[in-house]
mmCIF file of C-alpha atoms in Angstrom:
data_model
loop_
_atom_site.group_PDB
_atom_site.id
_atom_site.type_symbol
_atom_site.label_atom_id
_atom_site.label_comp_id
_atom_site.label_asym_id
_atom_site.label_seq_id
_atom_site.Cartn_x
_atom_site.Cartn_y
_atom_site.Cartn_z
ATOM 1 C CA MET A 111 -24.206 257.253 94.634
ATOM 2 C CA TRP A 112 -20.757 258.590 94.650
ATOM 3 C CA ILE A 113 -17.546 255.986 93.600
ATOM 4 C CA ASP A 114 -14.369 257.136 95.228
ATOM 5 C CA THR A 115 -11.801 255.401 92.668
ATOM 6 C CA HIS A 116 -9.246 255.814 94.710
ATOM 7 C CA CYS A 117 -8.859 255.955 98.477
ATOM 8 C CA HIS A 118 -6.532 254.583 100.601
ATOM 9 C CA LEU A 119 -8.070 253.276 103.768
ATOM 10 C CA ASP A 120 -5.801 250.527 105.131
ATOM 11 C CA ALA A 121 -3.004 253.644 105.270
ATOM 12 C CA ALA A 122 -1.505 253.767 108.828
ATOM 13 C CA GLU A 123 -3.387 258.012 109.839
ATOM 14 C CA PHE A 124 -6.677 255.776 109.975
ATOM 15 C CA GLY A 125 -5.350 253.010 112.261
ATOM 16 C CA ALA A 126 -8.610 251.706 114.251
ATOM 17 C CA ASP A 127 -11.018 254.210 112.698
ATOM 18 C CA ALA A 128 -10.947 253.114 109.373
ATOM 19 C CA ALA A 129 -13.857 251.136 109.862
ATOM 20 C CA ALA A 130 -16.014 254.061 111.357
ATOM 21 C CA GLU A 131 -13.981 256.868 108.440
ATOM 22 C CA ARG A 132 -16.096 254.429 105.688
ATOM 23 C CA ALA A 133 -19.213 253.509 108.078
ATOM 24 C CA ARG A 134 -19.392 257.583 107.542
ATOM 25 C CA ALA A 135 -18.325 257.644 104.187
ATOM 26 C CA ARG A 136 -21.067 255.305 103.704
ATOM 27 C CA ALA A 137 -23.895 257.809 105.118
ATOM 28 C CA ALA A 138 -23.164 260.397 103.250
ATOM 29 C CA GLY A 139 -23.376 258.712 100.568
ATOM 30 C CA VAL A 140 -20.250 257.228 98.932
ATOM 31 C CA ASP A 141 -21.428 253.637 97.604
ATOM 32 C CA TRP A 142 -18.208 251.963 96.892
ATOM 33 C CA CYS A 143 -14.757 252.983 97.212
ATOM 34 C CA VAL A 144 -11.532 251.617 95.710
ATOM 35 C CA LEU A 145 -9.118 250.585 97.098
ATOM 36 C CA PRO A 146 -5.520 250.490 95.847
ATOM 37 C CA ALA A 147 -2.131 249.095 97.663
ATOM 38 C CA VAL A 148 1.027 250.877 97.382
ATOM 39 C CA ARG A 149 3.293 248.116 98.808
ATOM 40 C CA ALA A 150 3.520 243.597 98.116
ATOM 41 C CA ASP A 151 2.336 244.033 102.189
ATOM 42 C CA ASP A 152 -0.775 245.317 102.080
ATOM 43 C CA PHE A 153 -2.061 242.878 99.428
ATOM 44 C CA GLU A 154 -4.026 240.553 102.008
ATOM 45 C CA ARG A 155 -4.869 243.874 103.625
ATOM 46 C CA VAL A 156 -6.499 245.533 101.062
ATOM 47 C CA ARG A 157 -8.586 242.262 99.675
ATOM 48 C CA ALA A 158 -10.090 241.752 103.690
ATOM 49 C CA LEU A 159 -11.048 245.272 104.202
ATOM 50 C CA ALA A 160 -12.601 245.675 100.567
ATOM 51 C CA HIS A 161 -14.795 241.918 101.334
ATOM 52 C CA ALA A 162 -15.276 242.960 104.723
ATOM 53 C CA TRP A 163 -16.822 246.446 103.461
ATOM 54 C CA GLY A 164 -18.319 245.687 101.052
ATOM 55 C CA ASP A 165 -15.747 247.810 98.047
ATOM 56 C CA VAL A 166 -13.216 246.497 95.772
ATOM 57 C CA TYR A 167 -9.451 246.805 96.005
ATOM 58 C CA ALA A 168 -7.249 246.838 93.458
ATOM 59 C CA LEU A 169 -3.302 245.176 93.451
ATOM 60 C CA GLY A 170 -0.061 247.201 93.051
ATOM 61 C CA ILE A 171 3.379 248.456 93.532
ATOM 62 C CA HIS A 172 3.680 252.369 93.905
ATOM 63 C CA PRO A 173 6.193 254.123 92.474
ATOM 64 C CA LEU A 174 7.272 255.479 96.162
ATOM 65 C CA SER A 175 7.594 251.880 97.296
ATOM 66 C CA VAL A 176 10.274 250.751 94.134
ATOM 67 C CA PRO A 177 12.860 251.891 96.246
ATOM 68 C CA GLN A 178 12.421 249.334 99.410
ATOM 69 C CA ALA A 179 10.840 246.803 96.582
ATOM 70 C CA THR A 180 12.168 243.305 95.516
ATOM 71 C CA ASP A 181 11.914 241.299 92.518
ATOM 72 C CA ALA A 182 9.796 239.342 94.802
ATOM 73 C CA ASP A 183 7.840 242.054 95.171
ATOM 74 C CA LEU A 184 6.598 241.945 91.699
ATOM 75 C CA GLN A 185 7.053 237.843 92.755
ATOM 76 C CA ARG A 186 4.755 238.209 95.204
ATOM 77 C CA LEU A 187 1.677 240.525 93.082
ATOM 78 C CA GLU A 188 1.993 238.580 90.116
ATOM 79 C CA GLN A 189 1.367 235.065 92.531
ATOM 80 C CA ALA A 190 -2.032 237.316 94.027
ATOM 81 C CA LEU A 191 -3.068 238.436 90.903
ATOM 82 C CA GLN A 192 -3.552 234.148 90.043
ATOM 83 C CA ARG A 193 -4.320 233.212 93.512
ATOM 84 C CA TRP A 194 -7.907 235.960 92.856
ATOM 85 C CA ARG A 195 -7.874 236.822 90.339
ATOM 86 C CA ASP A 196 -11.767 235.032 89.961
ATOM 87 C CA ASP A 197 -12.000 237.549 93.198
ATOM 88 C CA PRO A 198 -14.751 239.672 91.934
ATOM 89 C CA ARG A 199 -13.913 242.669 94.100
ATOM 90 C CA LEU A 200 -10.479 242.654 92.511
ATOM 91 C CA VAL A 201 -11.194 245.525 89.776
ATOM 92 C CA ALA A 202 -7.232 246.353 88.613
ATOM 93 C CA VAL A 203 -3.710 245.949 88.766
ATOM 94 C CA GLY A 204 -2.763 249.563 91.151
ATOM 95 C CA GLU A 205 -1.511 251.696 92.506
ATOM 96 C CA ILE A 206 1.312 251.533 89.521
ATOM 97 C CA GLY A 207 2.993 254.302 87.205
ATOM 98 C CA LEU A 208 5.404 256.803 87.529
ATOM 99 C CA ASP A 209 6.842 260.348 90.116
ATOM 100 C CA PHE A 210 9.239 262.499 88.715
ATOM 101 C CA PHE A 211 8.213 264.591 91.485
ATOM 102 C CA VAL A 212 10.880 263.593 94.081
ATOM 103 C CA PRO A 213 13.594 265.053 93.098
ATOM 104 C CA GLU A 214 15.623 260.498 94.127
ATOM 105 C CA LEU A 215 12.917 259.345 92.120
ATOM 106 C CA ALA A 216 13.715 261.628 89.227
ATOM 107 C CA ALA A 217 16.843 261.006 88.991
ATOM 108 C CA GLU A 218 19.211 257.701 88.196
ATOM 109 C CA PRO A 219 19.009 254.668 88.922
ATOM 110 C CA GLN A 220 16.202 255.480 90.563
ATOM 111 C CA ARG A 221 14.155 256.278 87.202
ATOM 112 C CA SER A 222 14.707 253.447 85.249
ATOM 113 C CA ARG A 223 14.300 251.422 88.063
ATOM 114 C CA GLN A 224 10.352 253.050 88.362
ATOM 115 C CA LEU A 225 10.631 252.240 84.638
ATOM 116 C CA THR A 226 11.193 248.951 85.258
ATOM 117 C CA PHE A 227 8.706 247.739 87.542
ATOM 118 C CA PHE A 228 5.847 249.873 86.008
ATOM 119 C CA GLN A 229 6.673 247.918 82.580
ATOM 120 C CA ALA A 230 6.465 244.905 84.627
ATOM 121 C CA GLN A 231 3.735 245.588 86.064
ATOM 122 C CA LEU A 232 1.767 246.875 83.034
ATOM 123 C CA ALA A 233 2.549 242.934 81.540
ATOM 124 C CA LEU A 234 0.602 241.086 84.596
ATOM 125 C CA ALA A 235 -2.526 243.511 83.995
ATOM 126 C CA HIS A 236 -1.917 242.476 80.396
ATOM 127 C CA ARG A 237 -1.656 238.741 81.224
ATOM 128 C CA PHE A 238 -4.380 239.183 83.517
ATOM 129 C CA GLY A 239 -7.381 241.397 81.760
ATOM 130 C CA LEU A 240 -7.073 244.277 84.251
ATOM 131 C CA PRO A 241 -6.984 247.484 83.533
ATOM 132 C CA VAL A 242 -4.803 249.999 85.468
ATOM 133 C CA ILE A 243 -5.018 252.459 88.239
ATOM 134 C CA LEU A 244 -1.957 255.252 87.336
ATOM 135 C CA HIS A 245 0.602 257.000 89.290
ATOM 136 C CA VAL A 246 1.359 260.183 86.806
ATOM 137 C CA ARG A 247 2.594 262.560 88.875
ATOM 138 C CA ARG A 248 5.119 264.956 86.694
ATOM 139 C CA SER A 249 5.963 261.446 84.610
ATOM 140 C CA VAL A 250 2.518 262.138 81.862
ATOM 141 C CA ASP A 251 4.325 262.264 78.974
ATOM 142 C CA VAL A 252 6.758 258.852 79.995
ATOM 143 C CA VAL A 253 3.495 257.230 81.072
ATOM 144 C CA VAL A 254 1.400 257.793 77.086
ATOM 145 C CA ALA A 255 4.554 256.875 75.513
ATOM 146 C CA THR A 256 5.321 253.592 77.600
ATOM 147 C CA LEU A 257 1.442 253.143 76.840
ATOM 148 C CA ARG A 258 1.576 253.710 73.550
ATOM 149 C CA ALA A 259 4.624 251.470 72.725
ATOM 150 C CA LEU A 260 3.083 248.444 74.268
ATOM 151 C CA ALA A 261 -0.559 249.120 72.725
ATOM 152 C CA ARG A 262 1.613 248.514 69.300
ATOM 153 C CA ARG A 263 2.475 245.584 70.652
ATOM 154 C CA GLY A 264 -0.902 244.464 71.417
ATOM 155 C CA MET A 265 0.039 244.435 74.971
ATOM 156 C CA ALA A 266 -1.460 247.156 76.683
ATOM 157 C CA PRO A 267 -4.172 246.878 79.912
ATOM 158 C CA CYS A 268 -7.392 247.522 78.838
ATOM 159 C CA GLY A 269 -8.193 250.860 80.022
ATOM 160 C CA GLY A 270 -7.243 252.699 83.613
ATOM 161 C CA ILE A 271 -7.632 255.691 85.950
ATOM 162 C CA ALA A 272 -5.141 258.148 84.988
ATOM 163 C CA HIS A 273 -4.682 259.428 88.896
ATOM 164 C CA ALA A 274 -5.313 262.822 90.999
ATOM 165 C CA PHE A 275 -4.596 263.946 86.741
ATOM 166 C CA ASN A 276 -3.172 267.337 86.575
ATOM 167 C CA GLY A 277 -1.250 268.117 82.999
ATOM 168 C CA SER A 278 -2.598 269.707 80.572
ATOM 169 C CA LEU A 279 -5.576 269.181 77.944
ATOM 170 C CA GLN A 280 -3.270 267.226 75.363
ATOM 171 C CA GLN A 281 -2.115 265.504 77.815
ATOM 172 C CA ALA A 282 -4.923 264.617 79.036
ATOM 173 C CA GLN A 283 -6.440 263.905 75.758
ATOM 174 C CA SER A 284 -3.911 261.544 74.715
ATOM 175 C CA LEU A 285 -4.562 259.529 77.628
ATOM 176 C CA LEU A 286 -8.348 259.715 76.972
ATOM 177 C CA ALA A 287 -7.121 257.992 73.383
ATOM 178 C CA LEU A 288 -5.069 255.171 75.491
ATOM 179 C CA GLY A 289 -8.628 253.986 77.508
ATOM 180 C CA CYS A 290 -8.142 255.883 79.983
ATOM 181 C CA LYS A 291 -10.796 258.253 82.271
ATOM 182 C CA LEU A 292 -9.083 261.046 84.468
ATOM 183 C CA GLY A 293 -9.098 260.664 87.917
ATOM 184 C CA PHE A 294 -10.136 264.870 90.089
ATOM 185 C CA GLY A 295 -10.403 265.554 93.640
ATOM 186 C CA GLY A 296 -9.630 267.668 96.725
ATOM 187 C CA ALA A 297 -6.868 269.592 94.507
ATOM 188 C CA ALA A 298 -9.990 271.081 92.198
ATOM 189 C CA THR A 299 -11.857 272.754 94.860
ATOM 190 C CA PHE A 300 -8.438 275.273 95.494
ATOM 191 C CA ASP A 301 -9.549 278.322 93.897
ATOM 192 C CA ALA A 302 -6.651 278.985 92.732
ATOM 193 C CA ALA A 303 -6.437 276.220 90.820
ATOM 194 C CA HIS A 304 -7.273 277.468 87.337
ATOM 195 C CA ARG A 305 -5.916 275.085 84.515
ATOM 196 C CA LEU A 306 -7.507 271.872 86.959
ATOM 197 C CA ARG A 307 -10.755 273.457 87.187
ATOM 198 C CA ARG A 308 -10.610 274.580 83.766
ATOM 199 C CA LEU A 309 -10.029 271.445 83.022
ATOM 200 C CA VAL A 310 -13.175 269.638 85.147
ATOM 201 C CA ALA A 311 -15.152 272.030 83.687
ATOM 202 C CA GLU A 312 -14.327 271.735 79.515
ATOM 203 C CA LEU A 313 -12.858 267.600 79.310
ATOM 204 C CA PRO A 314 -15.644 265.017 77.851
ATOM 205 C CA LEU A 315 -17.792 264.737 80.909
ATOM 206 C CA GLN A 316 -17.338 260.475 80.039
ATOM 207 C CA ALA A 317 -13.776 261.354 80.705
ATOM 208 C CA LEU A 318 -14.372 262.223 84.358
ATOM 209 C CA VAL A 319 -14.257 260.120 87.906
ATOM 210 C CA LEU A 320 -14.281 261.129 90.982
ATOM 211 C CA GLU A 321 -12.200 260.521 94.339
ATOM 212 C CA THR A 322 -10.353 261.437 97.440
ATOM 213 C CA ASP A 323 -6.891 259.785 97.564
ATOM 214 C CA ALA A 324 -7.351 259.505 101.346
ATOM 215 C CA PRO A 325 -5.772 260.190 103.612
ATOM 216 C CA ASP A 326 -4.080 263.171 101.342
ATOM 217 C CA ILE A 327 -4.862 265.190 98.736
ATOM 218 C CA PRO A 328 -6.988 267.672 100.651
ATOM 219 C CA PRO A 329 -9.776 269.574 99.748
ATOM 220 C CA GLN A 330 -9.696 273.635 100.559
ATOM 221 C CA TRP A 331 -11.860 273.860 103.739
ATOM 222 C CA LEU A 332 -8.973 270.620 104.985
ATOM 223 C CA TYR A 333 -6.363 272.338 103.592
ATOM 224 C CA VAL A 334 -3.202 273.619 106.611
ATOM 225 C CA PRO A 335 -0.869 276.400 105.393
ATOM 226 C CA ALA A 336 2.911 275.455 105.178
ATOM 227 C CA ALA A 337 3.199 278.133 108.048
ATOM 228 C CA GLN A 338 0.685 276.919 110.246
ATOM 229 C CA ARG A 339 1.832 273.515 109.295
ATOM 230 C CA ALA A 340 5.041 274.703 110.520
ATOM 231 C CA ALA A 341 3.446 276.181 114.224
ATOM 232 C CA GLY A 342 2.688 272.749 114.993
ATOM 233 C CA GLN A 343 -0.707 272.808 113.487
ATOM 234 C CA ALA A 344 -1.609 269.316 112.205
ATOM 235 C CA PRO A 345 -3.409 268.766 108.925
ATOM 236 C CA PRO A 346 -6.241 266.811 109.497
ATOM 237 C CA ARG A 347 -7.413 264.175 107.502
ATOM 238 C CA ASN A 348 -8.552 264.113 104.155
ATOM 239 C CA SER A 349 -11.752 261.384 104.081
ATOM 240 C CA PRO A 350 -13.628 258.975 101.473
ATOM 241 C CA ALA A 351 -16.384 261.100 103.488
ATOM 242 C CA GLN A 352 -15.575 263.981 101.799
ATOM 243 C CA LEU A 353 -16.213 263.047 98.274
ATOM 244 C CA PRO A 354 -20.020 264.519 98.149
ATOM 245 C CA ARG A 355 -18.795 267.937 99.047
ATOM 246 C CA ILE A 356 -16.108 267.891 96.493
ATOM 247 C CA GLY A 357 -17.410 266.492 93.803
ATOM 248 C CA ALA A 358 -20.348 269.005 94.643
ATOM 249 C CA VAL A 359 -17.408 271.957 93.875
ATOM 250 C CA LEU A 360 -16.636 269.918 90.819
ATOM 251 C CA ALA A 361 -20.612 270.046 89.709
ATOM 252 C CA GLN A 362 -20.293 273.537 90.132
ATOM 253 C CA LEU A 363 -17.878 274.443 88.217
ATOM 254 C CA ARG A 364 -19.646 272.218 84.931
ATOM 255 C CA GLY A 365 -23.165 273.686 85.373
ATOM 256 C CA LEU A 366 -24.628 270.372 86.778
ATOM 257 C CA SER A 367 -26.108 269.185 89.622
ATOM 258 C CA PRO A 368 -24.160 266.924 92.503
ATOM 259 C CA GLN A 369 -27.038 263.976 91.751
ATOM 260 C CA ALA A 370 -26.070 264.085 87.559
ATOM 261 C CA LEU A 371 -22.273 264.783 88.290
ATOM 262 C CA ALA A 372 -22.741 261.025 90.909
ATOM 263 C CA ARG A 373 -24.489 259.239 88.255
ATOM 264 C CA ALA A 374 -22.096 260.088 85.066
ATOM 265 C CA THR A 375 -18.928 259.774 87.403
ATOM 266 C CA ALA A 376 -20.029 256.077 88.684
ATOM 267 C CA ALA A 377 -21.100 254.957 85.547
ATOM 268 C CA ASN A 378 -17.703 256.387 83.917
ATOM 269 C CA ALA A 379 -15.706 254.128 86.577
ATOM 270 C CA ALA A 380 -18.634 251.299 86.074
ATOM 271 C CA GLN A 381 -17.220 251.590 82.231
ATOM 272 C CA VAL A 382 -13.398 251.598 83.196
ATOM 273 C CA LEU A 383 -12.821 248.958 86.191
ATOM 274 C CA PRO A 384 -15.946 246.516 84.703
ATOM 275 C CA ARG A 385 -15.726 244.305 87.504
ATOM 276 C CA LEU A 386 -16.714 246.872 89.607
ATOM 277 C CA GLY A 387 -19.745 247.661 87.395
ATOM 278 C CA ALA A 388 -20.681 244.093 87.197
ATOM 279 C CA LEU A 389 -21.319 244.950 90.877
ATOM 280 C CA TRP A 390 -22.272 248.046 90.413
ATOM 281 C CA ARG A 391 -25.353 247.153 88.090
ATOM 282 C CA GLN A 392 -26.230 244.053 90.820
ATOM 283 C CA HIS A 393 -26.168 246.589 93.659
ATOM 284 C CA ALA A 394 -28.750 248.577 91.261
ATOM 285 C CA ALA A 395 -30.988 245.916 90.593
#
């Protein structure tokens, strides 16, 4: 059993093919997908897809969506969490976090605006007793500092997943100490990703969960170099159906069988996302 802890099957890149892609992933052995929202306008759709496909979902406002978001969107998030608070398929608040890779977002005023939205969504996660799915691109230290400050006040969310982790060992350890798991996917399949592959190999097995971030972050075998993209070759979209092959590469890095890594990372996902864990155990019974 494979669990894709982060894929955006509601994205426009999938369009009318989304259901077929989900069916292809299930045929490949991906039993569960976590569908995180990125905008308030996505809340209804990700919930509907999760229920239609037997998956789970998260609600949040992505840092890349913050420039277009309003305070009313935070109110919509609060209302949605309240409305569906008893939905067993609502497993987290996400995708939320900070992005300091994009220059416009790393500079003021958007840097502070991101932090405001992040803190507000963390407060909602704490209020509703949900873990978080964190976007931490070039921002791990600030994310960690924010979570630590909340923990000192007894207001931290109950764990979560640092999606697409690509930081240092020290940053990884800081997130683990805060109750987070670390999401790894296609980026770790690249031969040149030495530091990332070393983390996959050396971190405690209980730290890892798997993801695709489909349609983004393709594995090495789907990657189209910049020169070919400039020449007009469109990159293929990533898919949750790629997760078993991604997992096989990561299993080899750890000296495990793919089946052993699938079992361990599924158990890790079930632990950090308790509502997913409850559904997972029902499914296995």
